[in-house]
Each structure stands twice: as structure tokens, then as C-alpha cells.
CSV table of C-alpha atoms and ligand atoms in Angstrom, one decimal:
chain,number,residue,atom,x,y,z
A,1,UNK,CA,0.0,0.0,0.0
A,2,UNK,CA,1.3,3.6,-0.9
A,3,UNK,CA,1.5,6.2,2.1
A,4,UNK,CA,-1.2,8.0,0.5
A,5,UNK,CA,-3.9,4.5,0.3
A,6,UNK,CA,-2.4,4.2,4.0
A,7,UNK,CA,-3.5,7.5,5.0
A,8,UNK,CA,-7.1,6.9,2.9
A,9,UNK,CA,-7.6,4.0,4.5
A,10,UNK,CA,-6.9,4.9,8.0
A,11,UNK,CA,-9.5,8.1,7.5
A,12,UNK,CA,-11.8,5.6,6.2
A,13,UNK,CA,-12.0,3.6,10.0
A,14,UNK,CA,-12.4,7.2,11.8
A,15,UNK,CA,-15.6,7.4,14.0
A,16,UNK,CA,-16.4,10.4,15.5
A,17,UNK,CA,-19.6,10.3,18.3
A,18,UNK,CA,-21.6,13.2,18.4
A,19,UNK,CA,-23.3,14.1,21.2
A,20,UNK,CA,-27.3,13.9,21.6
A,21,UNK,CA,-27.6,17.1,23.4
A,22,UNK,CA,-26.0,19.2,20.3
A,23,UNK,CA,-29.3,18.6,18.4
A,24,UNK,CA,-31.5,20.5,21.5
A,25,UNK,CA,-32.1,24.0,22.4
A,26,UNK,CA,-28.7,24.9,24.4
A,27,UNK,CA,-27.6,28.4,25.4
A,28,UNK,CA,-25.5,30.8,27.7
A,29,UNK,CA,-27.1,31.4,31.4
A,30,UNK,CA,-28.4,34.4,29.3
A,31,UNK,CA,-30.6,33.2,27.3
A,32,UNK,CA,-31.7,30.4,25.0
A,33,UNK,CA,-33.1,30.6,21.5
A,34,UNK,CA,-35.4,28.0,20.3
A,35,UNK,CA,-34.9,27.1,16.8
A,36,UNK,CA,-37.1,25.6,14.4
A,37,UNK,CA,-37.5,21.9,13.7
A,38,UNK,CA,-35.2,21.2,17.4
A,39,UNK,CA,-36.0,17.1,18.2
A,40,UNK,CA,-38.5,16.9,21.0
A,41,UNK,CA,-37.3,13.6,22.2
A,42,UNK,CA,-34.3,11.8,22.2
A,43,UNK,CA,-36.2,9.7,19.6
A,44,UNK,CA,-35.7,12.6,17.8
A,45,UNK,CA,-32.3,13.4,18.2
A,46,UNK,CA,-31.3,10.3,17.1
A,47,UNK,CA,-33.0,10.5,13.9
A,48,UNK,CA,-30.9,14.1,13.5
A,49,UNK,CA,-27.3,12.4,14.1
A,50,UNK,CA,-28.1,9.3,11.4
A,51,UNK,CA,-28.3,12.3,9.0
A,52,UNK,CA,-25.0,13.7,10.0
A,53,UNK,CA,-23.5,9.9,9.5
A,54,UNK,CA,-25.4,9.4,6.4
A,55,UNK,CA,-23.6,12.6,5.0
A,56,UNK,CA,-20.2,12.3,6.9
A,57,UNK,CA,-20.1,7.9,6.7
A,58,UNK,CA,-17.7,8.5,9.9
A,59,UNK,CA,-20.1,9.8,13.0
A,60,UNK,CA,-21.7,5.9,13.4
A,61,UNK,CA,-22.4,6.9,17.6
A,62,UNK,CA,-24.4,9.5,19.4
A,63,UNK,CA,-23.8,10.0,23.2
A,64,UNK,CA,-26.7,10.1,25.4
A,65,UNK,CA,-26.6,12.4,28.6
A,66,UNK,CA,-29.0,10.9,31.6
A,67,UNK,CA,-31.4,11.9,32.6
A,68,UNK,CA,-32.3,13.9,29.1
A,69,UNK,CA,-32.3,11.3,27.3
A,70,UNK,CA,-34.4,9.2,29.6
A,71,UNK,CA,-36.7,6.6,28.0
A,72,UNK,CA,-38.9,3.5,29.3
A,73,UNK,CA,-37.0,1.6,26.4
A,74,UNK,CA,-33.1,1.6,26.0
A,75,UNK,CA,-33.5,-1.3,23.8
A,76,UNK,CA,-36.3,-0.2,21.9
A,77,UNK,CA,-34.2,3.6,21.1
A,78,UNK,CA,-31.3,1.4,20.4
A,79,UNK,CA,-33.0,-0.5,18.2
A,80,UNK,CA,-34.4,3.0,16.1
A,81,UNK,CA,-30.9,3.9,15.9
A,82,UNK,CA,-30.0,1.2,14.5
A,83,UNK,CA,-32.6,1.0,11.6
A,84,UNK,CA,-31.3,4.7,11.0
A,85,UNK,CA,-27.6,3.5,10.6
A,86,UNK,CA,-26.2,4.8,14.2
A,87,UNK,CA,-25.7,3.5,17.2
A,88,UNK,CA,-26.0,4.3,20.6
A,89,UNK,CA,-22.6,5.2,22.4
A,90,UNK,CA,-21.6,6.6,26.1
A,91,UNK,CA,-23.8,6.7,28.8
A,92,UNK,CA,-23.2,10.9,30.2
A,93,UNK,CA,-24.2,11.3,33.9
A,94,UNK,CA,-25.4,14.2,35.4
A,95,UNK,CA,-25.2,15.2,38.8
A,96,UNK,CA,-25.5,18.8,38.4
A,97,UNK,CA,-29.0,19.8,38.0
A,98,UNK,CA,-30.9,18.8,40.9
A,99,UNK,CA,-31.3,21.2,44.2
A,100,UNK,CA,-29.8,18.7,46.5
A,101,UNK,CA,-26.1,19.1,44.3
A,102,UNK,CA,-25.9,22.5,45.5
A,103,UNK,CA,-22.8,21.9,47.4
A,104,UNK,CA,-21.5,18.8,45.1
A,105,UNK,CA,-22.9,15.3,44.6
A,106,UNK,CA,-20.7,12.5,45.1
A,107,UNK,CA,-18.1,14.7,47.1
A,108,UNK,CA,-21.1,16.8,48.9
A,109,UNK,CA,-20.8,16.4,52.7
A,110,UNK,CA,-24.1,15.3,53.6
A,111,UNK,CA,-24.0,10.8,53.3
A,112,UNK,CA,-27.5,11.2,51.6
A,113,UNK,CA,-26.6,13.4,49.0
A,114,UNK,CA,-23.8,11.3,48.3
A,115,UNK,CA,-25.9,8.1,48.2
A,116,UNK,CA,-28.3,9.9,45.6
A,117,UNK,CA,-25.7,10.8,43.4
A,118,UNK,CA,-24.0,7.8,43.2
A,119,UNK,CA,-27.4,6.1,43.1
A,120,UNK,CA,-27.9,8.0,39.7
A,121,UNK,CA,-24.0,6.2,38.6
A,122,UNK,CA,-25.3,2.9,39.2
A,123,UNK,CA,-28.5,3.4,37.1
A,124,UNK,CA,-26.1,5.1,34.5
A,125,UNK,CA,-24.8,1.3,34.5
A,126,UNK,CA,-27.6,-0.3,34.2
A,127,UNK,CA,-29.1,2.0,31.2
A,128,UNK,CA,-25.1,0.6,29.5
A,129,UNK,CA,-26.4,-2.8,30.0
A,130,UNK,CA,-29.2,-2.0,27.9
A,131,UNK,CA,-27.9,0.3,25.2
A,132,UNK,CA,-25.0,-2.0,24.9
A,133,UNK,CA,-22.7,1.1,25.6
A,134,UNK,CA,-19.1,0.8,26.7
A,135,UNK,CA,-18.5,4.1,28.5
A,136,UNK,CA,-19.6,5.8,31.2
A,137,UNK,CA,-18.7,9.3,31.1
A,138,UNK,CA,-18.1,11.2,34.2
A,139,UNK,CA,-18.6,14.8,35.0
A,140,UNK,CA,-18.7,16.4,37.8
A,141,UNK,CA,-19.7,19.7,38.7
A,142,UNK,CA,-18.6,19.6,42.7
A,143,UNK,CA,-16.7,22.2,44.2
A,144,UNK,CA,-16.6,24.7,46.4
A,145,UNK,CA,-17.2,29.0,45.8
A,146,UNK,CA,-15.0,30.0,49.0
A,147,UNK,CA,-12.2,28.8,51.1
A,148,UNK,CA,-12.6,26.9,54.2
A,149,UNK,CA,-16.4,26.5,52.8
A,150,UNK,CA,-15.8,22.5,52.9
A,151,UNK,CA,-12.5,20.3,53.9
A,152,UNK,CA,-11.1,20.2,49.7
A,153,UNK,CA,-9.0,16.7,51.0
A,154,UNK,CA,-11.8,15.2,52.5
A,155,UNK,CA,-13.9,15.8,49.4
A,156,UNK,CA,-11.3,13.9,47.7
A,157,UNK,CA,-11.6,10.8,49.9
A,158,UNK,CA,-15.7,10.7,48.8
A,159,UNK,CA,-15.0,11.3,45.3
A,160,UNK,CA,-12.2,7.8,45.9
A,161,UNK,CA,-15.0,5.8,47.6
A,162,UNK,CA,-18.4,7.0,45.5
A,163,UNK,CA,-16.3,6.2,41.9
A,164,UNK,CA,-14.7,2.7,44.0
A,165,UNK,CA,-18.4,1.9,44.0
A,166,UNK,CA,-19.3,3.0,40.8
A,167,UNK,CA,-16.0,0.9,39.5
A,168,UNK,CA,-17.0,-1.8,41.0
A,169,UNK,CA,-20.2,-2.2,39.0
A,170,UNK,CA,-18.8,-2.1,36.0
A,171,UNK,CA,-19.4,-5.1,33.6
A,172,UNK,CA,-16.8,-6.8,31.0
A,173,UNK,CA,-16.1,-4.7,28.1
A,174,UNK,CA,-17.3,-1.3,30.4
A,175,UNK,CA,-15.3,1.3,31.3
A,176,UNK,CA,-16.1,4.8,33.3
A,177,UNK,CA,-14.0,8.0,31.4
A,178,UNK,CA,-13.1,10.7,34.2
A,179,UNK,CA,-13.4,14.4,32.7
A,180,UNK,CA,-11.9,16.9,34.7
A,181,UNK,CA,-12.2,21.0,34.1
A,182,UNK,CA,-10.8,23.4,35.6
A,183,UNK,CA,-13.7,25.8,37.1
A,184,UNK,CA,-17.3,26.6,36.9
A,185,UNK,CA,-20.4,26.0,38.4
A,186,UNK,CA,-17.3,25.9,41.4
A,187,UNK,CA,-15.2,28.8,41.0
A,188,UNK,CA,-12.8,28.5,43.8
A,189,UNK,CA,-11.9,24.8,44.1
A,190,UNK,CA,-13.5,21.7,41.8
A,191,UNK,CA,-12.5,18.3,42.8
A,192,UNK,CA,-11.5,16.9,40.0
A,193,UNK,CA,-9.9,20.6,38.2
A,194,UNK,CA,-7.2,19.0,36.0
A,195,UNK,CA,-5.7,15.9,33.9
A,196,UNK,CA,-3.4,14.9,37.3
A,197,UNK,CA,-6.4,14.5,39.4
A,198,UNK,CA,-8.3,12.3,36.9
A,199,UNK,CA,-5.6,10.5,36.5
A,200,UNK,CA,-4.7,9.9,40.1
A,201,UNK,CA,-8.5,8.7,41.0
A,202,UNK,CA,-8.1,6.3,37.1
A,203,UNK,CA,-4.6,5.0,38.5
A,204,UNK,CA,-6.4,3.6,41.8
A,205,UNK,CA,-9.5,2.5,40.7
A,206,UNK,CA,-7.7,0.3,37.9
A,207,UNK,CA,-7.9,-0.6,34.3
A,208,UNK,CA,-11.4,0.3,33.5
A,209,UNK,CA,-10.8,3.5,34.5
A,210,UNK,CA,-9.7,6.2,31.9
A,211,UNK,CA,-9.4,10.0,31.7
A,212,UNK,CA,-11.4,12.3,29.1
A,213,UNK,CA,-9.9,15.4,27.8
A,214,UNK,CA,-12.8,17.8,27.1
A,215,UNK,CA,-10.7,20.3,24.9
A,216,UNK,CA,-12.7,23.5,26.1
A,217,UNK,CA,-12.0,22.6,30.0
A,218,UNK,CA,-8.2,24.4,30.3
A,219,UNK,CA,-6.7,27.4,31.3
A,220,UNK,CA,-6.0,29.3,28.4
A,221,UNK,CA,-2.2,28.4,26.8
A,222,UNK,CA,-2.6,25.3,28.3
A,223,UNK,CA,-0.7,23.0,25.9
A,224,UNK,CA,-3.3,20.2,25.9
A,225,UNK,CA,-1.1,18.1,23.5
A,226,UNK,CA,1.3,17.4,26.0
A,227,UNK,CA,-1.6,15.9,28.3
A,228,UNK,CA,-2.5,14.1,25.3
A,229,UNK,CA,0.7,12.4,24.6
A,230,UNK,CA,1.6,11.7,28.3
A,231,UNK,CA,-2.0,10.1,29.2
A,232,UNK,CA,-1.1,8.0,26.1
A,233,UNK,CA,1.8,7.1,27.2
A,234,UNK,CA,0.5,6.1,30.0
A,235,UNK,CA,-2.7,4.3,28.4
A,236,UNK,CA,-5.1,6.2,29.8
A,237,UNK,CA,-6.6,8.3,27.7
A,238,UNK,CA,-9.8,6.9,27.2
A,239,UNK,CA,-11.2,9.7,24.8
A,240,UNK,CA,-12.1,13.4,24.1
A,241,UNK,CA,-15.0,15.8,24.3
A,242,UNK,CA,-14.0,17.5,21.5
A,243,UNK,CA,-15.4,21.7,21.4
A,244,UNK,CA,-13.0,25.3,20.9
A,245,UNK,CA,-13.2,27.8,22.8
A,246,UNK,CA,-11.7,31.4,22.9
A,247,UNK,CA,-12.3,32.2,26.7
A,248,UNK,CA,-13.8,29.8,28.7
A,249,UNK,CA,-15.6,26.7,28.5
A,250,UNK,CA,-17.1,27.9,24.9
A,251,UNK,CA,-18.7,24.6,23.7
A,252,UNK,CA,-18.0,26.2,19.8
A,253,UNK,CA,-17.2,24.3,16.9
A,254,UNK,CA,-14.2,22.0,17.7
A,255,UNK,CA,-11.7,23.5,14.9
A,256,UNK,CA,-13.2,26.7,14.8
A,257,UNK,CA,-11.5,28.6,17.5
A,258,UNK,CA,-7.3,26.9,16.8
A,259,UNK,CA,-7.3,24.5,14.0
A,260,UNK,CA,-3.8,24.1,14.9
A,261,UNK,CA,-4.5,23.3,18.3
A,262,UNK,CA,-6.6,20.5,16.8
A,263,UNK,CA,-4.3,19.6,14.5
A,264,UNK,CA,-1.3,19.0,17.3
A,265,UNK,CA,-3.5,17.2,19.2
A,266,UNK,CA,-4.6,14.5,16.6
A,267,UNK,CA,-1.0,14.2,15.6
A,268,UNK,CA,-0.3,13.2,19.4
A,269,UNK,CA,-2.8,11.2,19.2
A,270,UNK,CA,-1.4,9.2,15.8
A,271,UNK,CA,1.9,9.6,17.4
A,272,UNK,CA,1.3,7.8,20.1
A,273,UNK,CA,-1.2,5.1,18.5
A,274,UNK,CA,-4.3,6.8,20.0
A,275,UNK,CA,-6.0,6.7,16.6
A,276,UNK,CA,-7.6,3.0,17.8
A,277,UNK,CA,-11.4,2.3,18.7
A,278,UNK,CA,-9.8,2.3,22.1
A,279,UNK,CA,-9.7,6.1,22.3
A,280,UNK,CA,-13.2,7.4,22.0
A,281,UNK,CA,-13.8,10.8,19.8
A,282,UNK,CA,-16.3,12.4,21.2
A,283,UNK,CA,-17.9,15.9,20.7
A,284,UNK,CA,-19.3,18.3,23.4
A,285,UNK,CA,-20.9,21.3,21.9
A,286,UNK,CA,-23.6,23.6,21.6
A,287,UNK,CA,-24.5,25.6,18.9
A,288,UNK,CA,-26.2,28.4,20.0
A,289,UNK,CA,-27.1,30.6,17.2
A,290,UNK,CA,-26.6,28.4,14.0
A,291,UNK,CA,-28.1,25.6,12.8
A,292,UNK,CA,-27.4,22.5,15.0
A,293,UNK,CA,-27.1,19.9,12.4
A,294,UNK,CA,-25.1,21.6,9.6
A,295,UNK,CA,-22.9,22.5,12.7
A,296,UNK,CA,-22.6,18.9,13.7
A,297,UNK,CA,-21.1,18.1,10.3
A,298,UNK,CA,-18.8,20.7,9.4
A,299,UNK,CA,-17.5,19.6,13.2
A,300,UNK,CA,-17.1,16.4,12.0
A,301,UNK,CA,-15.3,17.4,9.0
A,302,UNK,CA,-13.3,19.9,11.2
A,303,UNK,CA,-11.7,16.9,12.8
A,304,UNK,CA,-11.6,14.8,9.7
A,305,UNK,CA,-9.3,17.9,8.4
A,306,UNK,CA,-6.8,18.0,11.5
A,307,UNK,CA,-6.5,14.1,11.1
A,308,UNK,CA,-5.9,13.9,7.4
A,309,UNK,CA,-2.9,16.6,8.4
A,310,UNK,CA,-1.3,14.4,11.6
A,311,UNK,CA,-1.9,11.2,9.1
A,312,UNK,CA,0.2,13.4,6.5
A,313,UNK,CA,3.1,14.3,8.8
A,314,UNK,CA,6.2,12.6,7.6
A,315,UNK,CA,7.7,10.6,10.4
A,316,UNK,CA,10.8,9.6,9.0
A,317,UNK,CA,12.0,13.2,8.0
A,318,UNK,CA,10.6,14.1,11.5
A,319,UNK,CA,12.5,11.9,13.2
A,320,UNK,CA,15.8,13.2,11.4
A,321,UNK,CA,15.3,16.6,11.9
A,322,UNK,CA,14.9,15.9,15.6
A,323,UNK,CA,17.9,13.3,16.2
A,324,UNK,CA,20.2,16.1,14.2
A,325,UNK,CA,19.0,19.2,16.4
A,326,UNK,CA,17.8,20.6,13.2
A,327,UNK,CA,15.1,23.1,14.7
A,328,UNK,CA,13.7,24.9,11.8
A,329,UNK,CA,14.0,21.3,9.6
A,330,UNK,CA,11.6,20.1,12.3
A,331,UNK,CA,8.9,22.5,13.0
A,332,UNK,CA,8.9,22.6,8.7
A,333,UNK,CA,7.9,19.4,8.6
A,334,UNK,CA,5.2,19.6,11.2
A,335,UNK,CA,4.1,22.7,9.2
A,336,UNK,CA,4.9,21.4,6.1
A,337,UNK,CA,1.4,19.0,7.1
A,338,UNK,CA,-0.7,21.5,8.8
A,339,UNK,CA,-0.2,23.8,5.7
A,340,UNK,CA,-1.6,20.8,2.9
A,341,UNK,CA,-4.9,21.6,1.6
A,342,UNK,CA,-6.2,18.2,2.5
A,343,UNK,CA,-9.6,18.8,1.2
A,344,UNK,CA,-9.3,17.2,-1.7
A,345,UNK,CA,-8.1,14.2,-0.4
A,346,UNK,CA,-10.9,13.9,1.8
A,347,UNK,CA,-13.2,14.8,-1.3
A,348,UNK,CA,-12.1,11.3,-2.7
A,349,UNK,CA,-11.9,9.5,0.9
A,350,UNK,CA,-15.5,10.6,0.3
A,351,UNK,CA,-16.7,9.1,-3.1
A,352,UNK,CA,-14.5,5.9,-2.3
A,353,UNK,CA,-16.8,5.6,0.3
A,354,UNK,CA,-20.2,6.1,-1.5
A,355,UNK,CA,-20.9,9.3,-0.3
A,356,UNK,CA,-21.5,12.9,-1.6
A,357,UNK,CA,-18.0,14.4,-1.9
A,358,UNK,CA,-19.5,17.5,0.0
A,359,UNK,CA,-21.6,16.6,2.8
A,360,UNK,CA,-22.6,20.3,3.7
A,361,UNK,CA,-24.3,20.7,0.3
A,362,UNK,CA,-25.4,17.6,0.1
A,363,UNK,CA,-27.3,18.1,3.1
A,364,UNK,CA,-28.6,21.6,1.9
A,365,UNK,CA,-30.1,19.9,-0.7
A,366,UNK,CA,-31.4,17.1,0.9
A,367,UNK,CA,-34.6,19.0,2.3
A,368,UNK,CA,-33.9,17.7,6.0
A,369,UNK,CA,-34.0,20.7,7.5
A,370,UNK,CA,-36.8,22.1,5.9
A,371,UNK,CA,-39.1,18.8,6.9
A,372,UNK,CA,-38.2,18.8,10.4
A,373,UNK,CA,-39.4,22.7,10.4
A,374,UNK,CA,-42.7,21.0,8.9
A,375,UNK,CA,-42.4,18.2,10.9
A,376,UNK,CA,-41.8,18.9,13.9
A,377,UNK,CA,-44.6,21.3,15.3
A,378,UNK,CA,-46.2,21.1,18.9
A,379,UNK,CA,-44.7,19.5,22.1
A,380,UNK,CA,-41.9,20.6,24.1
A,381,UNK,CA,-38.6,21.1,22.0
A,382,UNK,CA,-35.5,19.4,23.8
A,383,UNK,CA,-32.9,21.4,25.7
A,384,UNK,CA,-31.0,21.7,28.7
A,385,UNK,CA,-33.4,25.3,29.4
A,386,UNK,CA,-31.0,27.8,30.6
B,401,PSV,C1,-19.2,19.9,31.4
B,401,PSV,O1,-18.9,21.2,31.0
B,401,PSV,C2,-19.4,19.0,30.2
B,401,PSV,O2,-18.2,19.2,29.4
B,401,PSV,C3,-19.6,17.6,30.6
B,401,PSV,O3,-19.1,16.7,29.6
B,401,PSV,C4,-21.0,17.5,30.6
B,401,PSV,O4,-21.5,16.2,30.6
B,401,PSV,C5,-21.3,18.2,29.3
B,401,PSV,O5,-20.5,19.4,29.4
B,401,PSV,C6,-22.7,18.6,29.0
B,401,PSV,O6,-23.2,19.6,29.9
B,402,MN,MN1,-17.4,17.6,28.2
């Protein structure tokens, strides 16, 4: 195989899972606009992401957040995904919306509180049993607005014993991905602010337990590469929540904000053989103001773009540059692949794989989005209502 079939092939195998709450109403603490044609159900939704595989071929998983995608039936919505080509992928939890997590959830002080939230972990399991889903992803909003408001090392040994419990659950093949972010709700301490945390708590807890690297949840200049390549390195980087942001945690576009940011992550990840099933490529974002599904698929392609580039970068001469001290030589050749147009390649990745070279026209044309405005009239539109 030539390097350039190599690369083809390797872009063909990408799967990016996009997550169900993209296609709802979203907004800042400001306000929320509704738009037209937004799924009411997660019934819905799902219907919404098949259209952004059917146009991309490489988004084959939708993430479901709990409790807003609660149904009677997991079987029965993954059995609509399926007929619509998708499949149902990680289980989200949320412990953040309910008046009792006012002071945290599984770190909160009070036993009951603790119980409840952990409560919701375990029935996060169970709904995985059902969807078939491999990973749990974990997010938690604890922490604490002022100093000396709560013991921060104590809140450390809950968070140990409520995810021991949750671990412990855990069937074969299942696996619970620890996000960390740096602030907000909490803006003086959170308990699990940072990559070294995560991966403390994943060290303990054991194999089944993997860090998730939520792009948008740094300080800014953080070199999020770096946490990349040494959580590979350390095989525990169990996927991303892929978003840009300029300021804080922005939930844009992943690609829109630093393409090169993007781009220097993915070639971490190829670097150090991240580019596996094993490492799942997630996206968290909201869009706001444009059109959620359109927005879903240039994301997609976004990171389709920044992969084609890492796939591109020329080891070998790389490698050279490096051993010799040549500087410049180096950083050229990382350029050298950031700076290919790779559009065209993915163009013909595209018709290789049966699919409409252009997958944001093709969906314009498709009349999607004009019969879900038809469609979808009455009842209450999803969204997280901000
Ligand atoms: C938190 O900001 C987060 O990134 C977590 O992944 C949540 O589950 C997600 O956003 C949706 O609110
Ligand atoms: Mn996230």
C-alpha cells in the first residue's frame, strides 16, 4: 500500500460520536433561543445524528446524557438507531442539576446526597447494559465558591470511595472516562480541576478507568497536547470531548477557535497510537445561534481535516530533523502538514466511500431541515433550558 492509500484507508475507519444534546435548544445562562425543527425527544435526536453519518459515513455513535435522554425503552431507542444506521454510544451522567447538588454530589458532605448521586452512577450502569454502551462518562460539577467552605482533602476521599463503588459495577467490556475542568459551576476549588487528578482517581481505581480530555476545559495556553501524549503514554486516555473555545468553556465548533491546536492534538494522538477504537472521539458542543445539524457536520469534518494533516506528517523526516537538532527542519515538517490543503483528499476518501463528496451541500439539498421545520410542530422542544 502507498502512504497515501495508507493515510485513505486509515480516515476511512475514523468514527467520530456526536453528542445527543447538540441537536436541543442549548444556550448561555443568558438566554436560549429555540430554533425551528429542534428534536423533542431523544427519539428525535437520534433521527438528527443518522443524517450527520449518512452525510459524513464517519459519525456511526451518538452519546446520550441521563437523565435527558431518559426513556422507558433503552432497547427499543437502540433498536431506532440502528434501523437509521447509528448507534447508541456513552452513557453521560449528570449530577448537576438537581437542588440537593448544590454543594456537590458524590463529594457533597451530607451521606445522603452522596448516596443519591451515586445512586444515579449505578443506574447510569444499568441503562449501558441495555444500550449496549461501553463508557460511562463522568462529569462532575462539585466544588466549592469559597475557602474553608468545605475540607477540599476530605472531598477527595468521597470522590475515591463513590467512583470505588461505581468501579465496582462495572461489567466486562465497560469502562467509566473521568473528565476533569478546571472551574465553573465551582469557581474557587473543583474536585477533580485537572488531567493529574483524573488520573490519580483512574490510577487507583484500575484498568477500567480512563481520563477524558474535554478540549474547552483548560486554562487558556494550556498545551493540551502534552496531556495528550503523556495520558497516552500512560494508556489512559480513554477519549475526548472535542469543542474550541476562545475564553472559557465555549462549547464552539471543535476546529473553529485553533485549527492548529486541533491539529497538534490529533498528531499526538497518531503519534502515540491513539487513533484505535480504544480512544473514543467524542464531541461536546452547543451551537447556540446556528443551525445545530449543519454545525454537527462541518465539526465532524473539522476533525476529519486536523486528522488527514497528523496522518500526512512525515515521520521519518521528523524523526531526522529531531535526532540532528535541526530546529527549523523540524517545525517545517510539522508545518509542512498543517499547511496541505487536504480537502481534496478527503473529497475522494468521500466518493470511495459512496458518499456525496460535499456533505454540507449535500445536506442543503437534501430538504432535511426544511421537513423537520414542517415536521416537527407542537410539544416541548429538547434542551437543557438555561
Ligand atoms: C461539562 O462542562 C461538560 O463538558 C460535561 O461533559 C457534561 O456532561 C457536558 O458538558 C454537557 O453539559
Ligand atoms: Mn465535556
Amino acid at each position: 500500500m502507498t502512504e497515501l492509500a495508507a493515510v485513505k484507508a486509515a480516515l476511512k475507519t475514523q468514527a467520530v460520536e456526536t453528542p445527543s444534546w447538540a441537536y436541543g435548544n442549548s444556550g448561555t445562562r443568558f438566554k436560549v433561543f429555540a430554533q425551528q425543527g429542534v428534536p423533542r425527544d431523544p427519539w428525535e435526536k437520534l433521527d438528527d445524528a443518522a443524517q450527520v453519518h449518512a452525510f459524513t459515513g464517519v459519525a456511526p455513535t451518538v452519546a446520550l446524557h441521563i437523565p435527558w435522554d431518559k426513556v422507558e425503552d433503552y432497547a427499543a431507542l437502540a433498536k431506532h438507531a440502528e434501523e437509521r444506521g447509528v448507534k447508541l454510544g456513552a452513557i453521560n451522567s449528570n449530577t448537576f442539576q438537581d437542588d440537593d447538588y448544590k454543594l456537590g454530589s458524590i463529594c457533597h458532605p451530607d451521606a445522603a446526597v452522596r448516596r443519591k448521586a451515586v445512586d444515579h452512577l449505578l443506574e447510569c450502569v444499568d441503562i449501558m447494559d441495555a444500550t449496549g454502551s461501553r463508557d460511562l462518562k463522568l462529569w462532575f460539577a462539585d466544588g466549592t465558591n469559597y475557602p474553608g467552605q468545605d475540607d477540599i482533602r476530605g472531598r477527595q476521599d468521597r470522590l475515591a470511595e463513590g467512583l470505588a463503588e461505581v468501579y465496582e459495577r462495572l461489567g466486562d467490556g465497560q469502562r467509566m472516562l473521568l473528565e476533569y475542568k478546571f472551574f465553573e459551576p465551582a469557581f474557587y476549588s473543583t474536585d477533580v480541576p485537572d488531567w493529574g487528578t483524573a488520573y490519580a482517581h483512574c490510577l487507583k481505581l484500575g484498568e477500567k478507568a480512563q481520563v477524558v480530555v474535554d478540549t474547552g476545559h483548560h486554562a487558556p495556553g494550556t498545551n493540551i497536547e502534552f496531556i495528550v501524549a503523556t495520558l497516552l503514554r500512560e494508556g489512559k486516555l480513554g477519549g475526548f470531548d472535542f469543542n474550541s473555545r476562545f475564553y472559557a468553556d465555549d462549547d464552539l465548533m471543535v476546529g473553529a477557535a485553533d485549527p492548529f491546536q486541533l491539529f497538534r492534538i490529533m498528531y499526538e494522538v497518531v503519534r502515540g497510537g491513539g487513533f484505535t477504537p480504544e480512544v473514543a472521539f467524542m464531541l461536546d458542543q452547543c451551537h447556540n445561534i446556528e443551525a445545530k445539524i449543519p454545525a454537527i457536520i462541518r465539526s465532524v469534518m473539522n476533525v476529519q481535516e486536523a486528522t488527514a494533516k497528523a496522518l500526512l506528517v512525515d515521520r521519518d523526516a521528523l524523526s531526522t530533523a529531531q535526532a540532528s537538532g535541526d530546529v527549523l527542519e523540524a517545525n517545517a515538517v510539522i508545518m509542512d502538514a498543517y499547511n496541505t490543503d487536504v480537502r481534496p483528499l478527503l473529497r475522494e476518501v468521500r466518493e470511495e466511500m459512496g458518499l456525496d463528496a460535499d456533505p454540507m451541500a449535500a445536506y442543503r439539498r437534501s430538504g432535511w431541515a426544511e421537513k423537520i421545520v414542517a415536521e416537527r410542530v407542537g410539544g416541548q422542544q429538547a434542551g437543557w433550558g438555561a
